[in-house]
Coordinates of C-alpha atoms and ligand atoms in Angstrom, one line a residue:
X1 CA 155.3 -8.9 137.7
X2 CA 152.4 -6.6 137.3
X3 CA 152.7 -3.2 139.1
X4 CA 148.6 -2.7 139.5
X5 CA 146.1 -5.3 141.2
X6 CA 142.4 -4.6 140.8
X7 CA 140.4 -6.5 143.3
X8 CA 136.8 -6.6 141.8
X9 CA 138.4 -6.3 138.3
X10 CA 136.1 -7.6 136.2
X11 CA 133.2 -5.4 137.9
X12 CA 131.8 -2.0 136.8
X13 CA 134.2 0.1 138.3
X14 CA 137.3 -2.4 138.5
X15 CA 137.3 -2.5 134.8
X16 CA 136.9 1.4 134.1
X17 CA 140.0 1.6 136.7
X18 CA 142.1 -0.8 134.1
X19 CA 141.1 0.6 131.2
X20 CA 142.2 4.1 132.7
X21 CA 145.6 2.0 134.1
X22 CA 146.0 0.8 130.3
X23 CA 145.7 4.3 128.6
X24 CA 148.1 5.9 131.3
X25 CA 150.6 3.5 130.2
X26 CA 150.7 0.3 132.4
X27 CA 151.3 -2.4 130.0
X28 CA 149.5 -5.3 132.3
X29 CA 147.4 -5.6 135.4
X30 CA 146.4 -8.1 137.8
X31 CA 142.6 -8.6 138.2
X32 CA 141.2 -10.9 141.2
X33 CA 137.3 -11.4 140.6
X34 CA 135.3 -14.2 142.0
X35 CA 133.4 -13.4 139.2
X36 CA 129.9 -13.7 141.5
X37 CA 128.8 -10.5 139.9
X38 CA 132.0 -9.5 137.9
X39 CA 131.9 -10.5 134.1
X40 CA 134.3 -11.5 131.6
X41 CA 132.7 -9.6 129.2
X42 CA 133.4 -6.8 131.0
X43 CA 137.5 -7.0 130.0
X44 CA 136.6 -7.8 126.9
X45 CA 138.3 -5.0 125.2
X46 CA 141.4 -5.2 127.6
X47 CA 141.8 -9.1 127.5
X48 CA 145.0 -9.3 126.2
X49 CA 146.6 -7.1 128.8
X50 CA 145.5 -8.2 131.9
X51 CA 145.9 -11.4 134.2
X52 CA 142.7 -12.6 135.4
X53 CA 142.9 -14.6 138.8
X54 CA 139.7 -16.3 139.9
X55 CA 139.8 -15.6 143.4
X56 CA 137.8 -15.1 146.4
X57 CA 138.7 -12.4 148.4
X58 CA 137.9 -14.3 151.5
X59 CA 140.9 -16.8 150.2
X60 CA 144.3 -15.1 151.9
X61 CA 146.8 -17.2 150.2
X62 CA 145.3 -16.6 146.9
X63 CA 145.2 -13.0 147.3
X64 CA 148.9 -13.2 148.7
X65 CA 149.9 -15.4 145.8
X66 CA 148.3 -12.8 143.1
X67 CA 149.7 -9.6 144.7
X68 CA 153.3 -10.9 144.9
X69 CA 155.4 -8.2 143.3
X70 CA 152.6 -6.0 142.6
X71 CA 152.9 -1.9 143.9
X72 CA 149.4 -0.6 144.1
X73 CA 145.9 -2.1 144.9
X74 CA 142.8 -0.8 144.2
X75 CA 140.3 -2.7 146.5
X76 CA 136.9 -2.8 144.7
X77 CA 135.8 -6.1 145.7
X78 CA 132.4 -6.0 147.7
X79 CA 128.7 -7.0 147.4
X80 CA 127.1 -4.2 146.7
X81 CA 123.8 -2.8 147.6
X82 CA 121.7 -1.5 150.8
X83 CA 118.8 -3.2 150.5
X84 CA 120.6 -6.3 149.6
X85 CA 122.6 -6.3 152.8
X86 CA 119.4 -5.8 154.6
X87 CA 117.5 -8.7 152.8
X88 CA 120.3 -11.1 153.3
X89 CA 123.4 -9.8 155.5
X90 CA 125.4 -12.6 156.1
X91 CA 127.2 -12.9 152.4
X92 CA 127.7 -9.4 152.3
X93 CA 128.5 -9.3 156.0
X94 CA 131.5 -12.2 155.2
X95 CA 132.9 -10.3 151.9
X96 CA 133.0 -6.7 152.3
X97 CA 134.5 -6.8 156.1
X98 CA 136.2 -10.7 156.2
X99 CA 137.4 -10.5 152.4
X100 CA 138.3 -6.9 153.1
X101 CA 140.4 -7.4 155.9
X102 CA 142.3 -10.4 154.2
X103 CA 143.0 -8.5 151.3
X104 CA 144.5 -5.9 153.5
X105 CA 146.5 -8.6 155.4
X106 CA 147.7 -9.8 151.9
X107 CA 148.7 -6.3 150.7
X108 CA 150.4 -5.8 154.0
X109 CA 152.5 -8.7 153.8
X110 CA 153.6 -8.6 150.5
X111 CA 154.9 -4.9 151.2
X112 CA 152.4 -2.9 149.0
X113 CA 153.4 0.7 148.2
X114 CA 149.4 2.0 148.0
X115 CA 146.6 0.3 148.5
X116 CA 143.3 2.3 147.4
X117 CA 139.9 1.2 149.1
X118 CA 136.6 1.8 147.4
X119 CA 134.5 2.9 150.3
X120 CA 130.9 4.3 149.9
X121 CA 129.0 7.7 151.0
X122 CA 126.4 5.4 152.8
X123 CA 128.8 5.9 155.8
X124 CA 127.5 9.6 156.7
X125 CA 123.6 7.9 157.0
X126 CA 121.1 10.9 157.0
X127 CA 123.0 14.6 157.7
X128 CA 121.1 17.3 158.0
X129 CA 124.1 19.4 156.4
X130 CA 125.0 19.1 152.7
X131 CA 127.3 18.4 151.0
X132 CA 128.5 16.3 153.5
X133 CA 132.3 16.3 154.3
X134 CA 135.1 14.1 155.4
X135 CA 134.8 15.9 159.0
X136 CA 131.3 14.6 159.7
X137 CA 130.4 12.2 162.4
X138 CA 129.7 8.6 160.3
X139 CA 126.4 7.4 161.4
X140 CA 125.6 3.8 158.8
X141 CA 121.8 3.6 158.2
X142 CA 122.3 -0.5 157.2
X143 CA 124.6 -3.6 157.1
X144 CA 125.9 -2.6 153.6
X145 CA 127.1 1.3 154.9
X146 CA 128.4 -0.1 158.3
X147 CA 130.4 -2.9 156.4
X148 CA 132.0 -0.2 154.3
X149 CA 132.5 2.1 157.0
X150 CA 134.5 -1.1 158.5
X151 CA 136.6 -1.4 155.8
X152 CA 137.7 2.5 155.8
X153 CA 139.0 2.0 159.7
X154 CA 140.7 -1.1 158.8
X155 CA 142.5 0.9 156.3
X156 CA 143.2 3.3 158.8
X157 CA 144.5 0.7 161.3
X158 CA 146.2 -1.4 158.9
X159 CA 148.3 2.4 157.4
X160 CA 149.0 3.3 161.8
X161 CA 149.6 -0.4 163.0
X162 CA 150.8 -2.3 159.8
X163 CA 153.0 -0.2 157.7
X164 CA 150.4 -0.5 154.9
X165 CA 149.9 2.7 153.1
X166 CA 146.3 3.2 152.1
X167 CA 144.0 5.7 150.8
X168 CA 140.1 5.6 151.2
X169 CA 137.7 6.7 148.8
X170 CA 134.2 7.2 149.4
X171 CA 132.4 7.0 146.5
X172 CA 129.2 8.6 145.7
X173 CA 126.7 6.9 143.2
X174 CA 128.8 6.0 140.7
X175 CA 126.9 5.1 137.3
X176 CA 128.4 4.7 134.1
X177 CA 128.9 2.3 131.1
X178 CA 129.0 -1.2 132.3
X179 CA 127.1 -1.2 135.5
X180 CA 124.6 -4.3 135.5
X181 CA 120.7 -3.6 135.3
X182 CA 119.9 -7.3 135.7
X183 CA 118.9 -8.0 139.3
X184 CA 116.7 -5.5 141.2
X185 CA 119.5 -4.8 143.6
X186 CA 121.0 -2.6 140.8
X187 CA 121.9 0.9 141.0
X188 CA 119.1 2.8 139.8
X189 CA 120.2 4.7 137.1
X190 CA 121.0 1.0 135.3
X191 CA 118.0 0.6 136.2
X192 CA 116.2 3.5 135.2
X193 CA 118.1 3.4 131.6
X194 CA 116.8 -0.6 131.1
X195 CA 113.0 0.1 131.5
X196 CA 113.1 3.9 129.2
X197 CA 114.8 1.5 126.4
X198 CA 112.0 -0.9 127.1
X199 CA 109.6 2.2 127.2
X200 CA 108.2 0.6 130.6
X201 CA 107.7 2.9 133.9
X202 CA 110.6 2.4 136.5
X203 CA 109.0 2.2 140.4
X204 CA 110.5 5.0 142.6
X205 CA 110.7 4.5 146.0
X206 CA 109.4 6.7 148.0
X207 CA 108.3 10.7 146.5
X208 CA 111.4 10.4 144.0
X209 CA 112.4 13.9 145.8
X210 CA 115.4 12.2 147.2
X211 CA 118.8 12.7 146.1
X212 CA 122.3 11.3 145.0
X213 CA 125.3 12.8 144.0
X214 CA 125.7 10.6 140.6
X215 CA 129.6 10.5 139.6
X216 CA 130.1 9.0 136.3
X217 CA 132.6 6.5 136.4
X218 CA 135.4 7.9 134.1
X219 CA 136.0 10.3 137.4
X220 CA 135.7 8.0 139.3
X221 CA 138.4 6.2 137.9
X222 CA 140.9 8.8 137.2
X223 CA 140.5 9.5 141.0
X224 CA 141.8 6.5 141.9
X225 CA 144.9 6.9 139.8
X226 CA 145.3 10.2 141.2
X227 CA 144.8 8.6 144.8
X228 CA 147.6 5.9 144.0
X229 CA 149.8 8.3 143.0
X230 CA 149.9 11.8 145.7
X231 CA 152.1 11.3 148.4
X232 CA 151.6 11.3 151.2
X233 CA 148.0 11.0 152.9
X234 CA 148.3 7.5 154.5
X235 CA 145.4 6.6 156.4
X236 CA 143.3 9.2 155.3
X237 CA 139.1 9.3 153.5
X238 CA 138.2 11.2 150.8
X239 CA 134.9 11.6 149.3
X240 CA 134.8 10.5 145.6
X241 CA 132.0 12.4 144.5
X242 CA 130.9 15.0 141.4
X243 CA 129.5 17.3 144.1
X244 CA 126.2 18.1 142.7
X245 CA 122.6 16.6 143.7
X246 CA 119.8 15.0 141.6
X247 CA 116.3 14.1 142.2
X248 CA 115.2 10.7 140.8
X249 CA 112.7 12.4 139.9
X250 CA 114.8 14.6 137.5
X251 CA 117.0 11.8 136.9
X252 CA 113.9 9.9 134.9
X253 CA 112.8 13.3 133.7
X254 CA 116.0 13.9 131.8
X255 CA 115.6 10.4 130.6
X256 CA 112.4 11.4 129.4
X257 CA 113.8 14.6 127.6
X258 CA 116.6 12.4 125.8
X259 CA 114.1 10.2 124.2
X260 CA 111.2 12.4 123.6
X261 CA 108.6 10.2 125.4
X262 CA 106.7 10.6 128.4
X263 CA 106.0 7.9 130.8
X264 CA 104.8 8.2 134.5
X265 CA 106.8 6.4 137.5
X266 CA 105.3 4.3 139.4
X267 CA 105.4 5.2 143.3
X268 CA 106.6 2.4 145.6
X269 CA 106.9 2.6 149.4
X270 CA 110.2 4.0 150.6
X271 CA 112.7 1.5 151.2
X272 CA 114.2 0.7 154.4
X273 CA 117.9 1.7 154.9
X274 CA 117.7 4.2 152.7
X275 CA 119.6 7.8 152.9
X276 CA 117.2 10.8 151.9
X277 CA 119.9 13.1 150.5
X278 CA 123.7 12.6 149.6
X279 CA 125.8 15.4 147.9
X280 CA 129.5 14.9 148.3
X281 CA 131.7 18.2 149.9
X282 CA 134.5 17.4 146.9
X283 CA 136.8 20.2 149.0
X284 CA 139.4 18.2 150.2
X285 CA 139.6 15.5 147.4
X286 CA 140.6 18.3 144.7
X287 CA 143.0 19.8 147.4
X288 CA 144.7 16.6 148.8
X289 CA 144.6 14.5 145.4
X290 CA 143.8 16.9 142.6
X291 CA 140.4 15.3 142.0
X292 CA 138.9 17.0 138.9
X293 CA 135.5 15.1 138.1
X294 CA 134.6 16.2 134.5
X295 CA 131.4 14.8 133.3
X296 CA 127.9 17.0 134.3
X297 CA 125.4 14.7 135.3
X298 CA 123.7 15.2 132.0
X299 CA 126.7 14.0 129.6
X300 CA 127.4 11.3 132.0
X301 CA 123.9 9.8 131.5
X302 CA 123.4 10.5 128.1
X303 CA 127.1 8.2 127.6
X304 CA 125.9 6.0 129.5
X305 CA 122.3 5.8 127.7
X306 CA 124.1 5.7 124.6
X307 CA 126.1 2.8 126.0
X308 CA 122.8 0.8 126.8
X309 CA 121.7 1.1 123.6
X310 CA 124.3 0.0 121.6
X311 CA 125.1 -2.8 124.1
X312 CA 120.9 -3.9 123.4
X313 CA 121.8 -4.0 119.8
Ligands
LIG1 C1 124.4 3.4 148.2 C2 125.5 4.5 148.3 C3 126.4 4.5 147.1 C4 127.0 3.0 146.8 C5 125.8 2.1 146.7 C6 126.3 0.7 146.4 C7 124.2 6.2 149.5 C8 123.7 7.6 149.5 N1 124.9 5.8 148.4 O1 123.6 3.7 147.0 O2 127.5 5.4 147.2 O3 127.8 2.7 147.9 O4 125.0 2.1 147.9 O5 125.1 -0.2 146.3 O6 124.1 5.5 150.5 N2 115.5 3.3 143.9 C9 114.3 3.4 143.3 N3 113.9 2.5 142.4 C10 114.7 1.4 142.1 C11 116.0 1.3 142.7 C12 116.4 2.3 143.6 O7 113.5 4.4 143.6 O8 114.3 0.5 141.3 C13 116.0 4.4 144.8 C14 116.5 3.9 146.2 O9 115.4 3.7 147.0 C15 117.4 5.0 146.6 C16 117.9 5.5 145.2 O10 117.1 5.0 144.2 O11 116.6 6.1 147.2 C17 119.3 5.1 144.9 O12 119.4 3.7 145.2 P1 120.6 2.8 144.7 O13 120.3 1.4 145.1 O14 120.9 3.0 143.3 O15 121.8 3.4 145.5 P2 122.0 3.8 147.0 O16 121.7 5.3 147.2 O17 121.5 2.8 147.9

């Protein structure tokens, strides 16, 4: 029996999570993916060591069949995106807080020793304070933050009320190798990379003077073994962030710089649900779980730019 189950293992994250899992040692590990927006080609390097299970994370028996055995599971499963949730709420609605809650009453029943949930910084909505930490008031700003702020206090019930030992992480921004550029519901920086390789202008919503606290995804990753593994903790959030802040507007500059062209954004209106600022308070992550984020916003993108490239050719 595999000790590791990554829900949402063939996505962006879920597969930089196994490839991390791999390299510490594990020699196999379980992936459930619906595949909806998760990709084979995504495990493509790590094919021969895990065990893909093509479920839906709304399907209870499936999830309890899959996790039988298993120790630890990282919860990554979700559809993704603000203004998706906003254009069309009910999917997202029925996956990130029905499929949540069933993988939770899988893990719980088949006695899981850690399970790690990958909740998002949209919780904290617009704080005038930054960076914004763990001790804030949550206040969601759309369907897609409240969904994920539902799935944190589920973890939180299921740790006081179930026995099930979990961990939240709010994540903030991640980009990174991987992440998919191809609807317009993609994270921006996927985006932003696919039009400077196509030397078109990328439309910025709003002034571009917002901001985001971009965390590449290797950190992201690590934190989740590091999450799996401190004692203790059980119930608790943590923001998994870089702790830094970044304009789009110096996000596409930088882009700019790295391929020494020069191309105008084009202004959009700002879009609705959106948070104006977002820098994570890492404080109590490094303390609690010995986060350690490595990557400067600059490496991080020119890996991942680098990634794009080669992955065009
Ligand atoms: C939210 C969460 C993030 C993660 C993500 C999952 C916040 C602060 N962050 O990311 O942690 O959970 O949801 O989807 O809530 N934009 C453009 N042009 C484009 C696309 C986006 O200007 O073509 C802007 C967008 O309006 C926003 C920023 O870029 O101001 C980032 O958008 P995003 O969709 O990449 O991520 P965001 O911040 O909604």
């Amino acid at each position: 029996m595999n000790k590791y189950v990554v829900t949402g293992g063939a996505g962006f994250i879920g597969s930089a999570i196994e490839r991390a899992l791999l390299r510490d040692g594990a020699s196999r590990v379980t992936v459930i993916d619906n595949l909806r927006s998760g990709k084979e080609a995504n495990l493509e390097d790590v094919r021969s060591s895990v065990d893909l299970h093509r479920v839906d994370i709304r399907d209870y028996d499936a999830l309890r069949t899959a996790m039988e055995g298993a120790e630890i599971v990282f919860h990554e499963a979700a559809i993704p995106s603000v203004p998706l949730s906003i254009d069309d709420p009910v999917p997202s609605h029925e996956v990130n807080i029905n499929g949540t809650f069933q993988v939770m009453r899988a893990a719980a029943a088949v006695k899981i020793r850690r399970l790690v949930y990958a909740a998002s910084s949209s919780a904290y909505g617009d704080t005038e304070v930054q960076p914004k930490a763990e001790t804030m008031q949550p206040a969601p700003k759309s369907p897609y933050a409240l969904q994920k702020l539902t799935g944190e206090y589920y973890a939180s019930v299921y740790a006081s009320c179930f026995g099930l030992d979990t961990v939240s992480l709010r994540y903030f921004n991640v980009y990174g190798p991987r992440q998919d550029p191809s609807s317009p519901y993609s994270g921006v920086l996927s985006l932003f990379i696919k039009c400077i390789l196509a030397g078109k202008a990328p439309t910025i919503f709003g002034d571009g003077e917002q901001s985001r606290d971009f965390t590449y995804v290797e950190d992201v990753a690590q934190l989740n073994l590091k999450a799996a593994r401190a004692s203790g903790f059980s119930g608790r959030m943590y923001n998994g962030g870089n702790g830094g802040r970044i304009t789009l507007n110096q996000a596409w500059s930088l882009l700019q710089k790295f391929e020494g062209v020069s191309i105008p954004p084009l202004y959009g209106p700002p879009r609705a649900g959106d948070v104006r600022d977002s820098q994570a308070c890492t404080k109590a992550a490094v303390r609690d779980l010995g986060h350690d984020p490595k990557y400067s916003f600059e490496e991080g993108l020119r890996l991942t730019l680098e990634w794009y490239r080669a992955s065009v050719r």
